[in-house]
Amino acid sequence: MKKTLVLGATDNPSRFAYKAIHRLQQHGHEVVPVGIRKGEVGGQPIITDKTQKIDGIDTVTLYVGPQNQPTWYDYIISLQPKRIIFNPGTENRELEQMAEDAGIETMHHCTLVMLASSTY
């Protein structure tokens, strides 16, 4: 299973990040929720500290719009994930290029669709 960091985690059940966290857990993936506001989702506290090192991240799935991503660039790249999923509305060529330069695979897809179609 793929240890996945969900960037943009929220405790709001109407948000896609919330839904993704629960679906990832249902599919047996270890989830690390990271966001800007403290809270709890999927039985875990939302991490808000950009300096917290988390080892073994396979995938970062983005639920933060491109206008809010620059403050996360260094943190995302420092995690050295194998891939970054740019969910619809999070596409960002600058971050994509930074990731590719660091040897990180990038993809434009929807985590929820990938899980539903067994392509995650």
PDB file of C-alpha atoms in Angstrom:
ATOM      1  CA  MET A   1       0.000   0.000   0.000  1.00  0.00           C
ATOM      2  CA  LYS A   2       1.085   3.543  -0.721  1.00  0.00           C
ATOM      3  CA  LYS A   3       1.725   5.952   2.156  1.00  0.00           C
ATOM      4  CA  THR A   4      -0.048   9.079   0.942  1.00  0.00           C
ATOM      5  CA  LEU A   5       0.211  12.645   2.142  1.00  0.00           C
ATOM      6  CA  VAL A   6      -2.982  14.563   1.437  1.00  0.00           C
ATOM      7  CA  LEU A   7      -2.100  18.243   1.147  1.00  0.00           C
ATOM      8  CA  GLY A   8      -5.147  20.389   1.787  1.00  0.00           C
ATOM      9  CA  ALA A   9      -6.605  18.062   4.414  1.00  0.00           C
ATOM     10  CA  THR A  10      -9.728  19.347   6.131  1.00  0.00           C
ATOM     11  CA  ASP A  11     -12.329  18.159   8.589  1.00  0.00           C
ATOM     12  CA  ASN A  12     -15.087  19.465   6.286  1.00  0.00           C
ATOM     13  CA  PRO A  13     -16.989  16.427   4.907  1.00  0.00           C
ATOM     14  CA  SER A  14     -18.097  18.328   1.789  1.00  0.00           C
ATOM     15  CA  ARG A  15     -14.495  18.799   0.556  1.00  0.00           C
ATOM     16  CA  PHE A  16     -12.777  16.411  -1.843  1.00  0.00           C
ATOM     17  CA  ALA A  17      -9.682  16.166   0.378  1.00  0.00           C
ATOM     18  CA  TYR A  18     -11.855  14.832   3.205  1.00  0.00           C
ATOM     19  CA  LYS A  19     -13.436  12.282   0.870  1.00  0.00           C
ATOM     20  CA  ALA A  20     -10.057  11.250  -0.512  1.00  0.00           C
ATOM     21  CA  ILE A  21      -8.650  10.615   2.962  1.00  0.00           C
ATOM     22  CA  HIS A  22     -11.517   8.306   3.842  1.00  0.00           C
ATOM     23  CA  ARG A  23     -11.400   6.468   0.503  1.00  0.00           C
ATOM     24  CA  LEU A  24      -7.642   6.018   0.731  1.00  0.00           C
ATOM     25  CA  GLN A  25      -8.081   4.513   4.197  1.00  0.00           C
ATOM     26  CA  GLN A  26     -10.881   2.252   2.939  1.00  0.00           C
ATOM     27  CA  HIS A  27      -8.478   0.967   0.296  1.00  0.00           C
ATOM     28  CA  GLY A  28      -5.849   0.220   2.950  1.00  0.00           C
ATOM     29  CA  HIS A  29      -3.462   3.110   2.312  1.00  0.00           C
ATOM     30  CA  GLU A  30      -1.709   4.856   5.178  1.00  0.00           C
ATOM     31  CA  VAL A  31      -2.723   8.525   5.083  1.00  0.00           C
ATOM     32  CA  VAL A  32      -0.947  11.591   6.417  1.00  0.00           C
ATOM     33  CA  PRO A  33      -3.346  14.575   6.492  1.00  0.00           C
ATOM     34  CA  VAL A  34      -1.622  17.958   6.108  1.00  0.00           C
ATOM     35  CA  GLY A  35      -3.431  21.282   5.969  1.00  0.00           C
ATOM     36  CA  ILE A  36      -3.507  24.880   7.109  1.00  0.00           C
ATOM     37  CA  ARG A  37      -6.054  24.479   9.906  1.00  0.00           C
ATOM     38  CA  LYS A  38      -5.904  22.174  12.884  1.00  0.00           C
ATOM     39  CA  GLY A  39      -8.574  19.536  13.083  1.00  0.00           C
ATOM     40  CA  GLU A  40      -9.056  15.816  12.744  1.00  0.00           C
ATOM     41  CA  VAL A  41      -9.948  13.683   9.762  1.00  0.00           C
ATOM     42  CA  GLY A  42      -9.995   9.944   9.348  1.00  0.00           C
ATOM     43  CA  GLY A  43      -9.174   9.557  13.031  1.00  0.00           C
ATOM     44  CA  GLN A  44      -5.929  11.512  12.677  1.00  0.00           C
ATOM     45  CA  PRO A  45      -4.900  15.051  13.576  1.00  0.00           C
ATOM     46  CA  ILE A  46      -4.271  17.358  10.626  1.00  0.00           C
ATOM     47  CA  ILE A  47      -0.595  18.318  10.549  1.00  0.00           C
ATOM     48  CA  THR A  48      -0.082  22.061  10.070  1.00  0.00           C
ATOM     49  CA  ASP A  49       3.678  22.253  10.668  1.00  0.00           C
ATOM     50  CA  LYS A  50       5.602  22.563   7.380  1.00  0.00           C
ATOM     51  CA  THR A  51       8.831  21.617   9.128  1.00  0.00           C
ATOM     52  CA  GLN A  52       7.625  18.203  10.291  1.00  0.00           C
ATOM     53  CA  LYS A  53       9.633  15.571   8.424  1.00  0.00           C
ATOM     54  CA  ILE A  54       7.609  12.559   7.373  1.00  0.00           C
ATOM     55  CA  ASP A  55       9.488   9.574   6.015  1.00  0.00           C
ATOM     56  CA  GLY A  56       8.347   7.003   3.497  1.00  0.00           C
ATOM     57  CA  ILE A  57       5.854   9.104   1.539  1.00  0.00           C
ATOM     58  CA  ASP A  58       5.030   7.381  -1.740  1.00  0.00           C
ATOM     59  CA  THR A  59       2.459   9.866  -3.003  1.00  0.00           C
ATOM     60  CA  VAL A  60       1.530  13.484  -2.359  1.00  0.00           C
ATOM     61  CA  THR A  61      -1.985  14.200  -3.586  1.00  0.00           C
ATOM     62  CA  LEU A  62      -2.776  17.886  -3.906  1.00  0.00           C
ATOM     63  CA  TYR A  63      -6.002  19.581  -2.852  1.00  0.00           C
ATOM     64  CA  VAL A  64      -4.493  23.069  -2.649  1.00  0.00           C
ATOM     65  CA  GLY A  65      -4.991  25.514  -5.509  1.00  0.00           C
ATOM     66  CA  PRO A  66      -1.928  26.710  -7.438  1.00  0.00           C
ATOM     67  CA  GLN A  67      -2.173  30.198  -5.936  1.00  0.00           C
ATOM     68  CA  ASN A  68      -1.624  28.704  -2.453  1.00  0.00           C
ATOM     69  CA  GLN A  69       1.042  26.150  -3.376  1.00  0.00           C
ATOM     70  CA  PRO A  70       4.246  28.263  -3.423  1.00  0.00           C
ATOM     71  CA  THR A  71       4.555  28.277   0.384  1.00  0.00           C
ATOM     72  CA  TRP A  72       4.444  24.449   0.230  1.00  0.00           C
ATOM     73  CA  TYR A  73       7.020  23.923  -2.560  1.00  0.00           C
ATOM     74  CA  ASP A  74      10.050  23.304  -0.353  1.00  0.00           C
ATOM     75  CA  TYR A  75       8.079  21.078   1.997  1.00  0.00           C
ATOM     76  CA  ILE A  76       6.651  18.922  -0.798  1.00  0.00           C
ATOM     77  CA  ILE A  77      10.023  18.469  -2.500  1.00  0.00           C
ATOM     78  CA  SER A  78      11.757  17.750   0.842  1.00  0.00           C
ATOM     79  CA  LEU A  79       9.456  14.769   1.394  1.00  0.00           C
ATOM     80  CA  GLN A  80      10.971  13.110  -1.682  1.00  0.00           C
ATOM     81  CA  PRO A  81       7.765  11.340  -2.698  1.00  0.00           C
ATOM     82  CA  LYS A  82       7.773   8.973  -5.650  1.00  0.00           C
ATOM     83  CA  ARG A  83       4.915  10.906  -7.244  1.00  0.00           C
ATOM     84  CA  ILE A  84       2.674  13.942  -6.958  1.00  0.00           C
ATOM     85  CA  ILE A  85      -0.936  13.810  -8.109  1.00  0.00           C
ATOM     86  CA  PHE A  86      -2.309  17.135  -9.316  1.00  0.00           C
ATOM     87  CA  ASN A  87      -6.046  16.725  -8.764  1.00  0.00           C
ATOM     88  CA  PRO A  88      -8.392  18.824 -10.949  1.00  0.00           C
ATOM     89  CA  GLY A  89      -7.915  22.513 -10.168  1.00  0.00           C
ATOM     90  CA  THR A  90      -4.445  22.067  -8.646  1.00  0.00           C
ATOM     91  CA  GLU A  91      -2.435  22.018 -11.880  1.00  0.00           C
ATOM     92  CA  ASN A  92       0.750  24.078 -11.552  1.00  0.00           C
ATOM     93  CA  ARG A  93       3.497  23.940 -14.163  1.00  0.00           C
ATOM     94  CA  GLU A  94       6.057  25.568 -11.851  1.00  0.00           C
ATOM     95  CA  LEU A  95       5.677  22.927  -9.123  1.00  0.00           C
ATOM     96  CA  GLU A  96       5.483  20.194 -11.727  1.00  0.00           C
ATOM     97  CA  GLN A  97       8.831  21.284 -13.183  1.00  0.00           C
ATOM     98  CA  MET A  98      10.420  21.482  -9.728  1.00  0.00           C
ATOM     99  CA  ALA A  99       9.224  17.958  -8.978  1.00  0.00           C
ATOM    100  CA  GLU A 100      10.422  16.568 -12.281  1.00  0.00           C
ATOM    101  CA  ASP A 101      13.830  18.217 -11.746  1.00  0.00           C
ATOM    102  CA  ALA A 102      13.979  16.405  -8.381  1.00  0.00           C
ATOM    103  CA  GLY A 103      13.152  13.057 -10.012  1.00  0.00           C
ATOM    104  CA  ILE A 104       9.563  12.972  -8.774  1.00  0.00           C
ATOM    105  CA  GLU A 105       6.882  11.631 -11.108  1.00  0.00           C
ATOM    106  CA  THR A 106       3.943  13.981 -11.649  1.00  0.00           C
ATOM    107  CA  MET A 107       0.496  13.231 -12.958  1.00  0.00           C
ATOM    108  CA  HIS A 108      -2.718  15.110 -13.633  1.00  0.00           C
ATOM    109  CA  HIS A 109      -5.468  12.885 -12.349  1.00  0.00           C
ATOM    110  CA  CYS A 110      -8.140  12.530  -9.701  1.00  0.00           C
ATOM    111  CA  THR A 111      -7.278  10.436  -6.664  1.00  0.00           C
ATOM    112  CA  LEU A 112     -10.931   9.497  -6.141  1.00  0.00           C
ATOM    113  CA  VAL A 113     -11.302   8.283  -9.730  1.00  0.00           C
ATOM    114  CA  MET A 114      -8.017   6.383  -9.515  1.00  0.00           C
ATOM    115  CA  LEU A 115      -9.188   4.599  -6.377  1.00  0.00           C
ATOM    116  CA  ALA A 116     -12.588   3.799  -7.903  1.00  0.00           C
ATOM    117  CA  SER A 117     -10.970   2.364 -11.036  1.00  0.00           C
ATOM    118  CA  SER A 118      -8.226   0.456  -9.163  1.00  0.00           C
ATOM    119  CA  THR A 119      -5.467   2.474 -10.875  1.00  0.00           C
ATOM    120  CA  TYR A 120      -4.092   4.117  -7.740  1.00  0.00           C
TER     121      TYR A 120
END
